[in-house]
Each structure stands twice: as structure tokens, then as C-alpha cells.
Short mmCIF file of C-alpha atoms and ligand atoms in Angstrom, two decimals:
data_model
loop_
_atom_site.label_atom_id
_atom_site.label_comp_id
_atom_site.label_asym_id
_atom_site.label_seq_id
_atom_site.Cartn_x
_atom_site.Cartn_y
_atom_site.Cartn_z
CA MET O 1 0.00 0.00 0.00
CA ALA O 2 1.53 3.31 -1.02
CA ILE O 3 1.15 5.88 1.74
CA THR O 4 1.48 9.54 0.88
CA LYS O 5 2.92 11.99 3.34
CA ASN O 6 0.26 13.57 5.49
CA GLU O 7 1.39 16.79 7.16
CA SER O 8 -1.75 17.06 9.25
CA VAL O 9 -1.19 13.92 11.32
CA ARG O 10 1.42 14.27 14.06
CA VAL O 11 1.42 11.94 17.03
CA ARG O 12 3.79 11.48 19.90
CA PHE O 13 4.85 9.02 22.55
CA ALA O 14 5.69 10.80 25.80
CA PRO O 15 7.30 8.50 28.38
CA SER O 16 8.46 9.68 31.80
CA PRO O 17 11.98 8.35 32.47
CA THR O 18 11.22 7.17 36.00
CA GLY O 19 11.71 3.49 35.14
CA HIS O 20 12.41 1.16 32.24
CA LEU O 21 9.90 1.01 29.38
CA HIS O 22 6.96 -1.06 30.51
CA ILE O 23 5.10 -3.24 28.01
CA GLY O 24 1.90 -1.22 28.54
CA SER O 25 3.74 1.92 27.47
CA LEU O 26 5.31 0.07 24.58
CA ARG O 27 1.81 -0.70 23.32
CA THR O 28 0.95 3.02 23.50
CA ALA O 29 4.11 3.80 21.52
CA LEU O 30 3.22 1.12 19.00
CA PHE O 31 -0.35 2.36 18.47
CA ASN O 32 1.00 5.87 17.91
CA LEU O 33 3.59 4.60 15.46
CA LEU O 34 1.05 2.49 13.56
CA TYR O 35 -1.34 5.39 13.30
CA ALA O 36 1.40 7.68 11.99
CA ARG O 37 2.64 5.12 9.47
CA HIS O 38 -0.89 4.21 8.36
CA THR O 39 -1.84 7.82 7.72
CA GLY O 40 1.53 9.00 6.41
CA GLY O 41 1.86 11.31 9.40
CA SER O 42 4.80 11.87 11.74
CA PHE O 43 5.68 9.97 14.89
CA LEU O 44 7.54 11.91 17.59
CA VAL O 45 9.01 11.06 20.99
CA ARG O 46 9.09 13.42 23.95
CA ILE O 47 10.85 12.57 27.18
CA GLU O 48 8.80 13.95 30.07
CA ASP O 49 11.58 14.56 32.55
CA THR O 50 10.28 17.51 34.54
CA ASP O 51 10.01 15.34 37.65
CA LEU O 52 13.73 15.83 38.22
CA PRO O 53 14.26 13.79 41.41
CA ARG O 54 12.64 10.71 39.85
CA SER O 55 13.87 11.06 36.26
CA LYS O 56 17.13 9.30 35.47
CA LYS O 57 19.42 9.37 32.47
CA GLU O 58 19.81 5.59 32.65
CA TYR O 59 16.03 5.25 32.14
CA VAL O 60 16.07 7.68 29.20
CA ASP O 61 18.73 5.49 27.56
CA SER O 62 16.93 2.29 28.40
CA ILE O 63 13.57 3.57 27.05
CA LEU O 64 15.13 4.76 23.79
CA GLN O 65 17.02 1.47 23.52
CA SER O 66 13.82 -0.56 23.98
CA LEU O 67 12.04 1.51 21.34
CA LYS O 68 14.92 0.95 18.97
CA TRP O 69 14.90 -2.78 19.68
CA ILE O 70 11.35 -2.88 18.42
CA SER O 71 12.19 -0.60 15.46
CA ILE O 72 10.15 2.29 16.79
CA GLU O 73 12.14 5.33 15.79
CA PRO O 74 10.91 8.92 15.81
CA ASP O 75 10.75 10.99 12.65
CA GLU O 76 12.21 14.05 14.36
CA PRO O 77 14.81 14.54 17.10
CA VAL O 78 13.63 13.47 20.57
CA VAL O 79 12.25 16.40 22.58
CA PHE O 80 13.29 16.70 26.24
CA GLN O 81 11.07 18.71 28.56
CA SER O 82 14.10 19.56 30.67
CA ASP O 83 15.35 21.70 27.74
CA ARG O 84 12.18 23.74 27.61
CA SER O 85 11.92 25.64 30.91
CA GLN O 86 12.22 29.03 29.22
CA LYS O 87 9.23 28.25 27.04
CA TYR O 88 7.16 27.14 30.06
CA ASN O 89 8.07 30.32 31.96
CA ASP O 90 7.05 32.46 28.99
CA VAL O 91 3.67 30.77 28.75
CA ILE O 92 3.08 31.07 32.48
CA GLU O 93 3.89 34.77 32.28
CA HIS O 94 1.40 35.14 29.45
CA LEU O 95 -1.28 33.33 31.44
CA VAL O 96 -0.62 35.51 34.51
CA LYS O 97 -0.94 38.63 32.37
CA ASN O 98 -4.24 37.45 30.95
CA ARG O 99 -5.51 36.43 34.38
CA HIS O 100 -6.15 32.84 33.42
CA VAL O 101 -4.10 31.84 36.44
CA TYR O 102 -3.47 33.22 39.89
CA LYS O 103 -1.00 32.91 42.71
CA CYS O 104 -2.23 30.77 45.57
CA PHE O 105 -0.59 31.49 48.93
CA CYS O 106 -2.51 28.86 50.93
CA SER O 107 -0.15 26.74 53.02
CA GLN O 108 -0.33 22.95 52.93
CA ASP O 109 -1.62 23.03 56.52
CA ASP O 110 -4.43 25.44 55.69
CA LEU O 111 -5.42 23.40 52.66
CA LYS O 112 -5.50 20.23 54.71
CA LYS O 113 -7.63 21.76 57.49
CA ARG O 114 -10.14 23.22 55.06
CA LYS O 115 -10.30 19.97 53.15
CA GLU O 116 -10.97 17.95 56.32
CA GLY O 117 -13.65 20.40 57.42
CA LEU O 118 -15.48 20.14 54.11
CA GLU O 119 -14.99 16.40 53.83
CA ALA O 120 -16.67 15.96 57.23
CA LYS O 121 -19.76 17.61 55.72
CA GLY O 122 -19.40 15.62 52.51
CA ALA O 123 -18.93 18.93 50.68
CA TYR O 124 -15.30 18.79 49.50
CA ARG O 125 -15.02 19.58 45.76
CA GLY O 126 -11.30 20.24 45.48
CA TYR O 127 -9.57 23.58 46.05
CA ASP O 128 -12.11 26.23 47.15
CA GLY O 129 -10.71 29.12 45.08
CA ARG O 130 -9.91 31.29 48.11
CA CYS O 131 -6.83 32.92 46.54
CA ARG O 132 -8.75 34.00 43.46
CA SER O 133 -9.60 37.13 45.41
CA VAL O 134 -6.55 37.75 47.60
CA ASP O 135 -3.94 40.44 46.96
CA GLN O 136 -1.69 38.98 44.27
CA SER O 137 1.23 41.25 45.10
CA GLN O 138 1.72 39.94 48.64
CA GLU O 139 4.95 38.26 49.71
CA GLY O 140 5.36 34.61 50.55
CA PRO O 141 5.61 31.25 48.87
CA TYR O 142 2.92 30.50 46.33
CA VAL O 143 1.85 28.02 43.70
CA ILE O 144 0.16 29.05 40.46
CA ARG O 145 -3.35 27.77 39.91
CA PHE O 146 -5.42 27.73 36.78
CA LYS O 147 -8.66 29.69 37.10
CA VAL O 148 -11.30 27.29 35.82
CA PRO O 149 -13.80 29.58 34.05
CA ASN O 150 -17.03 30.11 36.00
CA ASP O 151 -19.20 30.33 32.94
CA ILE O 152 -18.84 26.75 31.78
CA GLU O 153 -21.08 23.92 32.87
CA LYS O 154 -18.92 21.10 31.66
CA VAL O 155 -15.90 20.14 29.63
CA VAL O 156 -16.56 17.56 26.95
CA VAL O 157 -13.77 15.25 25.79
CA SER O 158 -14.53 13.90 22.32
CA ASP O 159 -12.58 10.69 22.42
CA LEU O 160 -12.01 8.77 19.22
CA ILE O 161 -12.32 5.46 21.08
CA ARG O 162 -14.81 6.19 23.85
CA GLY O 163 -17.02 8.84 22.28
CA GLU O 164 -18.05 11.97 24.19
CA ILE O 165 -17.27 12.09 27.89
CA ALA O 166 -18.56 15.08 29.82
CA PHE O 167 -16.84 16.29 32.99
CA ASP O 168 -18.91 18.65 35.20
CA ARG O 169 -17.40 21.98 36.10
CA GLU O 170 -17.52 20.92 39.78
CA GLN O 171 -15.31 17.94 39.09
CA ILE O 172 -12.49 20.24 38.00
CA GLU O 173 -10.80 22.26 40.72
CA ASP O 174 -8.48 25.22 40.15
CA PHE O 175 -5.48 22.99 39.53
CA VAL O 176 -1.84 23.84 40.09
CA ILE O 177 0.23 24.56 36.99
CA ALA O 178 3.45 25.57 38.76
CA ARG O 179 4.69 24.39 42.14
CA SER O 180 6.11 26.69 44.84
CA ASP O 181 9.64 26.06 43.55
CA GLY O 182 8.48 27.33 40.15
CA SER O 183 8.52 23.93 38.45
CA PRO O 184 5.60 23.41 36.06
CA THR O 185 3.23 20.46 36.47
CA TYR O 186 2.35 17.65 34.06
CA ASN O 187 -0.97 19.07 32.82
CA PHE O 188 0.64 22.35 31.93
CA VAL O 189 3.81 21.13 30.21
CA VAL O 190 2.01 18.42 28.26
CA THR O 191 -0.36 21.02 26.83
CA VAL O 192 2.37 23.50 25.92
CA ASP O 193 4.49 20.76 24.37
CA ASP O 194 1.70 19.11 22.40
CA ALA O 195 0.73 22.50 21.01
CA ASP O 196 4.33 23.45 20.18
CA MET O 197 4.99 20.10 18.56
CA LYS O 198 1.77 20.54 16.56
CA ILE O 199 0.42 17.23 17.78
CA SER O 200 -2.84 16.46 15.97
CA HIS O 201 -3.82 13.26 17.82
CA VAL O 202 -3.02 12.49 21.44
CA ILE O 203 -3.11 8.69 21.70
CA ARG O 204 -2.38 7.55 25.24
CA GLY O 205 -3.45 5.28 28.09
CA GLU O 206 -6.91 5.56 29.59
CA ASP O 207 -5.35 6.28 32.99
CA LEU O 208 -4.73 9.83 31.72
CA LEU O 209 -8.33 10.46 30.66
CA SER O 210 -9.15 12.37 33.87
CA SER O 211 -6.39 14.91 33.09
CA THR O 212 -7.74 15.63 29.64
CA PRO O 213 -10.49 18.15 30.64
CA LYS O 214 -7.87 20.22 32.47
CA GLN O 215 -5.63 20.14 29.43
CA ILE O 216 -8.52 21.17 27.18
CA LEU O 217 -9.13 24.20 29.41
CA LEU O 218 -5.45 25.07 29.19
CA TYR O 219 -5.42 24.74 25.38
CA LYS O 220 -8.26 27.23 25.23
CA ALA O 221 -6.73 29.66 27.71
CA CYS O 222 -3.42 29.63 25.84
CA GLY O 223 -5.18 30.14 22.52
CA TYR O 224 -4.02 26.79 21.14
CA SER O 225 -6.19 24.55 19.01
CA VAL O 226 -7.29 21.39 20.78
CA PRO O 227 -5.96 18.11 19.32
CA LYS O 228 -8.02 14.96 18.91
CA PHE O 229 -7.81 12.47 21.75
CA ALA O 230 -7.82 8.68 21.81
CA HIS O 231 -7.51 6.99 25.20
CA ILE O 232 -6.49 3.35 24.88
CA PRO O 233 -8.02 0.90 27.38
CA LEU O 234 -5.60 -0.50 29.91
CA ILE O 235 -4.02 -3.92 29.80
CA LEU O 236 -5.63 -6.10 32.46
CA SER O 237 -4.45 -9.18 34.29
CA PRO O 238 -5.77 -12.53 33.00
CA LYS O 239 -8.37 -12.40 35.79
CA GLY O 240 -9.50 -8.94 34.76
CA GLY O 241 -7.88 -6.85 37.53
CA ARG O 242 -4.88 -4.60 37.47
CA LEU O 243 -1.95 -6.14 35.63
CA SER O 244 0.77 -6.99 38.13
CA LYS O 245 4.39 -7.96 37.73
CA ARG O 246 3.47 -11.58 38.25
CA ASP O 247 1.08 -11.43 35.28
CA GLY O 248 3.78 -10.16 32.96
CA ALA O 249 3.78 -6.43 33.63
CA THR O 250 7.51 -6.15 33.35
CA SER O 251 9.80 -4.00 31.33
CA VAL O 252 10.53 -4.51 27.67
CA SER O 253 14.19 -5.15 28.54
CA GLU O 254 13.08 -8.12 30.70
CA TYR O 255 11.22 -9.57 27.73
CA THR O 256 14.32 -9.12 25.58
CA LYS O 257 16.51 -10.88 28.13
CA ASN O 258 13.99 -13.65 28.51
CA GLY O 259 14.21 -14.52 24.85
CA TYR O 260 11.19 -12.86 23.27
CA LEU O 261 11.57 -11.66 19.70
CA SER O 262 10.73 -8.06 18.96
CA ASP O 263 8.45 -9.02 16.05
CA ALA O 264 6.50 -11.42 18.26
CA LEU O 265 6.11 -8.84 21.02
CA VAL O 266 4.95 -6.21 18.51
CA ASN O 267 2.46 -8.66 17.01
CA TYR O 268 1.18 -9.64 20.45
CA LEU O 269 0.86 -6.09 21.78
CA ALA O 270 -0.81 -4.86 18.59
CA ARG O 271 -3.56 -7.45 19.06
CA LEU O 272 -3.95 -6.55 22.72
CA GLY O 273 -6.83 -4.12 22.52
CA TRP O 274 -7.02 -3.89 18.73
CA ALA O 275 -8.42 -6.35 16.22
CA HIS O 276 -8.64 -6.87 12.49
CA GLY O 277 -11.20 -9.63 12.11
CA ASP O 278 -9.88 -12.90 13.52
CA GLN O 279 -6.35 -12.49 12.23
CA GLU O 280 -3.73 -13.22 14.87
CA VAL O 281 -0.43 -13.12 13.02
CA PHE O 282 0.58 -9.84 11.42
CA SER O 283 3.74 -8.57 9.79
CA MET O 284 4.64 -4.95 10.53
CA GLN O 285 3.57 -4.10 7.00
CA GLU O 286 0.14 -5.59 7.62
CA LEU O 287 -0.20 -3.83 10.96
CA ILE O 288 0.55 -0.52 9.27
CA GLU O 289 -1.90 -1.27 6.50
CA TYR O 290 -4.78 -2.38 8.73
CA PHE O 291 -4.35 -0.28 11.86
CA SER O 292 -7.13 2.14 12.68
CA ILE O 293 -8.22 3.87 15.87
CA GLU O 294 -11.75 2.58 15.23
CA GLY O 295 -10.34 -0.93 15.52
CA VAL O 296 -9.24 -0.29 19.12
CA VAL O 297 -11.62 -1.91 21.58
CA LYS O 298 -13.31 0.04 24.37
CA ASN O 299 -12.79 -2.50 27.12
CA GLY O 300 -9.53 -3.44 28.79
CA ALA O 301 -7.64 -6.30 27.17
CA ALA O 302 -6.40 -9.18 29.32
CA PHE O 303 -2.73 -10.08 29.15
CA ASP O 304 -2.21 -13.68 28.13
CA ILE O 305 1.36 -14.96 28.38
CA GLU O 306 0.42 -18.27 26.74
CA LYS O 307 -0.63 -16.44 23.60
CA LEU O 308 2.57 -14.42 23.59
CA ASN O 309 4.57 -17.65 24.01
CA TRP O 310 2.68 -19.23 21.13
CA LEU O 311 3.39 -16.27 18.86
CA ASN O 312 7.02 -16.15 19.96
CA GLY O 313 7.43 -19.83 19.09
CA LEU O 314 5.88 -19.16 15.71
CA TYR O 315 8.30 -16.33 14.97
CA ILE O 316 11.27 -18.38 16.22
CA ARG O 317 10.45 -21.14 13.73
CA GLU O 318 10.71 -18.63 10.90
CA LEU O 319 14.37 -17.92 11.72
CA SER O 320 17.48 -19.79 10.65
CA ALA O 321 19.56 -21.48 13.35
CA LYS O 322 22.33 -19.00 12.60
CA LYS O 323 20.05 -16.03 13.20
CA ILE O 324 18.72 -17.62 16.39
CA LEU O 325 22.24 -18.10 17.71
CA GLU O 326 23.05 -14.50 16.86
CA LEU O 327 19.98 -13.26 18.77
CA ILE O 328 20.70 -15.50 21.76
CA GLU O 329 24.19 -14.06 22.00
CA LYS O 330 23.00 -10.49 21.49
CA ASP O 331 19.98 -10.43 23.81
CA VAL O 332 19.94 -13.43 26.16
CA ASP O 333 23.43 -14.70 26.98
CA SER O 334 26.49 -13.16 25.40
CA ASN O 335 28.66 -16.05 26.65
CA PHE O 336 26.35 -18.76 25.41
CA LEU O 337 28.63 -20.32 22.82
CA SER O 338 31.84 -19.97 24.79
CA SER O 339 30.19 -21.57 27.84
CA CYS O 340 29.23 -24.65 25.78
CA ASN O 341 32.46 -26.58 26.31
CA LYS O 342 31.37 -29.89 24.89
CA PHE O 343 29.63 -28.75 21.74
CA ASP O 344 31.23 -26.75 18.96
CA LYS O 345 29.36 -24.10 16.98
CA GLU O 346 28.21 -26.52 14.29
CA THR O 347 26.72 -28.88 16.88
CA VAL O 348 24.99 -26.00 18.67
CA LEU O 349 23.51 -24.84 15.35
CA SER O 350 22.25 -28.37 14.65
CA LEU O 351 20.73 -28.61 18.12
CA ILE O 352 19.01 -25.25 17.62
CA GLU O 353 17.59 -26.55 14.35
CA LEU O 354 16.45 -29.76 16.07
CA TYR O 355 14.73 -28.00 18.97
CA LYS O 356 13.30 -25.09 16.97
CA ASP O 357 9.82 -26.62 16.84
CA ARG O 358 9.69 -27.19 20.57
CA VAL O 359 10.70 -23.93 22.20
CA LYS O 360 8.73 -20.89 23.24
CA THR O 361 11.59 -18.48 23.85
CA LEU O 362 15.25 -18.06 22.94
CA LYS O 363 16.05 -18.71 26.59
CA ASP O 364 14.61 -22.23 26.19
CA PHE O 365 17.42 -22.99 23.73
CA VAL O 366 20.01 -21.94 26.29
CA GLU O 367 18.43 -24.11 28.95
CA ILE O 368 17.99 -27.12 26.69
CA ILE O 369 21.43 -26.97 25.13
CA CYS O 370 23.21 -26.26 28.42
CA SER O 371 21.49 -29.14 30.16
CA PHE O 372 22.07 -31.31 27.12
CA GLU O 373 25.79 -30.63 27.43
CA SER O 374 26.03 -32.79 30.50
CA LEU O 375 24.84 -36.37 30.89
CA PRO O 376 21.19 -36.70 31.90
CA GLN O 377 20.97 -36.10 35.65
CA ASP O 378 18.30 -38.74 35.88
CA TYR O 379 15.98 -40.67 33.59
CA SER O 380 12.27 -39.92 33.45
CA THR O 381 10.46 -42.42 35.67
CA SER O 382 7.39 -42.62 33.47
CA GLY O 383 9.62 -43.08 30.42
CA MET O 384 11.48 -45.88 32.17
CA GLN O 385 8.26 -47.60 33.21
CA LYS O 386 6.77 -47.44 29.76
CA TRP O 387 9.74 -48.23 27.53
CA VAL O 388 12.29 -50.18 29.52
CA ASN O 389 11.77 -53.92 30.11
CA GLU O 390 13.87 -57.05 30.51
CA GLY O 391 14.91 -56.93 26.84
CA THR O 392 16.16 -53.31 26.90
CA GLU O 393 19.61 -54.06 28.27
CA GLU O 394 20.40 -56.33 25.36
CA ILE O 395 19.03 -53.80 22.89
CA VAL O 396 21.27 -51.07 24.27
CA GLU O 397 24.30 -53.41 24.37
CA LYS O 398 23.72 -54.23 20.71
CA MET O 399 23.34 -50.61 19.88
CA VAL O 400 26.68 -49.76 21.49
CA ILE O 401 28.34 -52.44 19.34
CA LYS O 402 26.58 -51.52 16.12
CA LEU O 403 27.10 -47.80 16.46
CA SER O 404 30.80 -48.35 17.25
CA GLU O 405 31.13 -50.16 13.95
CA ILE O 406 29.80 -47.26 11.90
CA ASP O 407 32.56 -45.28 10.23
CA ALA O 408 30.49 -42.58 8.57
CA PHE O 409 28.18 -41.56 11.40
CA TYR O 410 25.37 -40.15 9.26
CA LYS O 411 21.61 -40.31 9.60
CA GLU O 412 21.13 -43.07 7.03
CA GLU O 413 23.74 -45.39 8.56
CA VAL O 414 22.53 -44.75 12.09
CA SER O 415 18.90 -45.34 11.21
CA GLU O 416 19.81 -48.60 9.45
CA SER O 417 21.60 -49.89 12.57
CA LEU O 418 18.69 -49.06 14.84
CA ARG O 419 16.17 -50.64 12.48
CA ASP O 420 18.32 -53.76 12.20
CA ILE O 421 18.34 -54.09 15.99
CA SER O 422 14.57 -53.76 16.14
CA LYS O 423 14.25 -56.54 13.53
CA GLU O 424 16.84 -58.81 15.11
CA GLN O 425 15.32 -58.46 18.56
CA GLY O 426 11.80 -58.84 17.21
CA VAL O 427 10.57 -55.67 18.97
CA LYS O 428 8.69 -52.65 17.72
CA PHE O 429 10.97 -49.81 16.70
CA ALA O 430 9.70 -47.63 19.56
CA TYR O 431 11.35 -50.07 22.04
CA VAL O 432 14.68 -49.19 20.44
CA ALA O 433 14.07 -45.48 19.85
CA GLN O 434 12.59 -44.53 23.22
CA PRO O 435 15.32 -46.08 25.40
CA THR O 436 17.84 -44.33 23.11
CA ARG O 437 16.11 -41.01 23.76
CA LEU O 438 16.19 -41.74 27.50
CA ALA O 439 19.88 -42.54 27.32
CA LEU O 440 20.73 -39.38 25.40
CA THR O 441 18.47 -36.80 27.02
CA GLY O 442 16.90 -38.36 30.12
CA THR O 443 13.41 -37.97 28.65
CA VAL O 444 11.35 -39.46 25.87
CA GLU O 445 10.23 -36.07 24.60
CA SER O 446 13.01 -35.12 22.29
CA PRO O 447 13.46 -34.43 18.60
CA GLY O 448 14.00 -37.37 16.21
CA VAL O 449 16.35 -39.97 17.61
CA PHE O 450 18.52 -40.29 14.48
CA ASP O 451 19.03 -36.54 14.35
CA LEU O 452 19.96 -36.50 18.01
CA LEU O 453 22.52 -39.29 17.62
CA VAL O 454 24.13 -37.67 14.61
CA THR O 455 24.14 -34.22 16.18
CA ILE O 456 25.86 -35.18 19.41
CA GLY O 457 28.17 -37.53 17.52
CA LYS O 458 29.36 -41.11 17.75
CA GLU O 459 31.61 -40.86 20.77
CA GLU O 460 29.22 -38.93 22.99
CA SER O 461 26.24 -41.09 21.92
CA ILE O 462 28.06 -44.28 22.80
CA PHE O 463 29.23 -42.81 26.09
CA ARG O 464 25.65 -41.93 27.02
CA LEU O 465 24.33 -45.35 25.98
CA LYS O 466 26.98 -47.04 28.13
CA THR O 467 26.16 -44.81 31.08
CA PHE O 468 22.51 -45.76 30.64
CA LEU O 469 23.47 -49.43 30.59
CA ASP O 470 25.31 -48.99 33.89
CA PHE O 471 22.26 -47.29 35.31
CA MET O 472 19.94 -50.14 34.26
CA ARG O 473 22.35 -52.71 35.67
CA SER O 474 22.67 -50.87 38.97
CA LYS O 475 18.88 -50.87 39.25
CA LYS O 476 18.79 -54.65 38.92
CA GLN O 477 21.16 -55.33 41.77
N1 LIG B 1 4.41 11.11 30.60
C1 LIG B 1 3.14 10.52 30.78
C2 LIG B 1 3.33 9.08 31.27
O1 LIG B 1 4.41 8.51 31.08
C3 LIG B 1 2.33 10.43 29.51
C4 LIG B 1 1.82 11.75 29.12
C5 LIG B 1 0.86 11.78 27.96
O2 LIG B 1 0.90 10.87 27.11
O3 LIG B 1 0.11 12.72 27.90
O4 LIG B 1 2.42 8.55 31.84
#
């Protein structure tokens, strides 16, 4: 689909660098990106670092790194709020001049007492506006509050996902736009920045919906045009409550380290709260082509790690063993290959190929291959019960002899030897194959037995079969 440049669509992702990028925020970034790419608009990133004590450079780097990992890159240089104090001061000055704001000298203690008094009567509606009429030239510490106009009944947010939501005038107190140390607050800076960056569509989490009426009032007071809003429903836990760390609410960097592929995570998050018919698997190109704000659901979407695992497995199977190894070393364990002391690179690549259909994450490869490096620690009891009987010892003895005689240890030769044994012993092939699997891996759930034998090689295979023989014999005594 050819997309022509659309100057009128400008969206932004505005993370606060007070922690690593969380997957919920990544979904917000993704929806913004998809909307920009679908419409031919621009996607921007703004770092909201006005909360200086909590904002850290390490988090800025980590957030930008996570976005890059997922190929979410802004079309213009990243904007930092910490670079924009002069602009904020200028706008505050303008608002003071036009009397849209006022200095509030009420102390925290006074505010608390008045609040408690009103709450006792069930009449507390936020700040009571006392300083609207006090002498503005007096000395003393003050905050700056926005003067919510008296002549409005309500503020209506026209949300592209949720429709019209009306907030009564009484629900909106005269909110603070600058603290007593002069630092501007979120509602104020976000409005100034979105206007300056010419943001046309504010697409963000539903948790910010309650701030939107305040921002709309600020847009109007500053003489800015109001952008369109789309508040995305939150990601819920599988049970429907708030998503917790245990449910998977961790940072994107955790997912990277745990062996999730960026394409799988993008695919999963895109479908979390957005749908295009029943389709589950999407390439980035398809997501860009099909994405629409109308396709975003109104209700919260439940996080389902099993579905993410399924998709991740699907994407893993699309990759070559070489690419998988490269990703393991880049994202999961940089020492992976060097810590495999028994297997060389070729063997590791073959094992990756063999186990590709069975894993959910890249980390599974590390676990499987590392544990496969050493002899099985024990042999699955159910496997032993089902596949090992009085004839097994002889079968394994024969196998040791036959495999030792093979010069070219290739799949065809190995399979011929095993089939011969099954014929000679008059047993079904499974009674040869399954004990071999047990001997090599400790379980009967492994890839094809011929592939396994060839991959770990003649010497190691025979060593494991002999060890298994010893084990069976020791059990008999
Ligand atoms: N910085 C805010 C946050 O991380 C988002 C602000 C916005 O999108 O308006 O929650």
C-alpha cells in the first residue's frame, strides 16, 4: 500500500523516564507509530523529565534502547522537557498577564484543614478558590493555579475510542500549573508541548483520561487549538484486575533478556486491545496497513502470556539457526557459545535446528542446550516404566556395538543400525528409539532420535548409551 505523506497527522509518545519502558507503554508507543505510518503522518518522541528527582538518564537510555529494539524510531529529534523551561516560563507569564491563572498562597496546613472540614460535611469539591480574590502582590511562597472559568457547565472530551465524555465543572478544581519552587506540572507542560509540537492526535493510556479536561481548558486559555484524543483501554491481568508484575507487567528489557523476539512482542501487543477480524499473526507491514483507531476496543484487554509464548514460538520457527544463535548471543546470553564446552558451533547450530519446533523463547534454547551438554541427571520415571523392560539391556548393548562399527556416522547409517536391531530383537521400533532417547536426554520427549545421535556424535552417543546401561544394571542389583 503506497502511503502519501500527510502533514496534518502528528502523534507522539511521551514517556516519563522514571523506570524502564513497561510493556503497557510500549503498546501506547506502537499504536501511535502504527497510526502515523498508516496515515503518512509523523511519529515523535518526547521525554517527560520535569520530575527531576525521579527522572534518570539511565532510564532515558533504556527507554530509547527498547524503542529501537522494536524498530520504533521517531521521525524528528527526541524532545526533552528539561530543555524547555524558558518556554514554560514564557507561557506562564502570558497566562498571569491574561488572568487565566493566579497565585495561591494557601499553606499545605491550611489546605488540609479546610479539606478535612469540608470532607466531614461531605462537601469537598477540590480547592475552594480562596486565593482567586486575595492580593496577588503579597509576599510569601505560592503556587500558580489555573482559574477554571465560571461560565462553563462542563468540559466535553470527544474521544475517538470512547465517544463523548462530559466532565462537570464541579469535578475540576483550580489545579496547580506551577509548584512553589516554580517547576511546572504535568498538565501544563504536556499542553504546551503538544501545542508546540503541533500534535494532531493524542493517543495515550486511559489512565490519563481524567487529566484531559484540564488540558482542554489550558489549550483554550493559551489560545491553542485542541488536538483529537484517543484513550487506549488498559491492559488487564488474565483475571481482569490490574496487571501486576506476576502477570507479565515487566519492562521490555526483561522480555528481551527472557528470549522474546521483537516481532513477536509487537504482534502480540498490537492485538492486545485492537483487532482486524480474527487475524492473529501480522507482519509490521500488515499492521501498518490495517491499523485504525476505530479498531481499538473500548474495554480493557487481558494479558495472556500463553498467547505471547505461542506467537514467539511461531516467529522463532521462521528464523534460521544462525540467526537464532546470533539473537541468543546479542539479547539473552552473550557467553552462550563460549560456555558450551562440549559442543562446537556446528553442533549447537544443529541442536538449535532440532529443537526449533519445541521452544517458546530463545532462553529455552540456552536451557535445553546447556542441560544437554552434560549427561542426563536422571531418567524420566514414566519413560522408564513405559519403555524399559527385561529386553532393553540387550538392545542397548547391541546398539553400542553396532554404532561403534559405523565409520560414517550419518543419519542413514545410524537409522539402518537401529532398524536392524529392532528386527533382530523382534521388537517394535519404539522399544529401540525410546530407550535411546532416554539414554541421550533423560526424557522421551526429544526431537527425532537419528538426528539427536548424529548431532551429538558417535563418541558422545556411545558414552551416554553405556552410562545408561550402567544405570539399568545398577537398578537390577
Ligand atoms: N508522561 C506521561 C506518562 O508517562 C504520559 C503523558 C501523555 O501521554 O500525555 O504517563
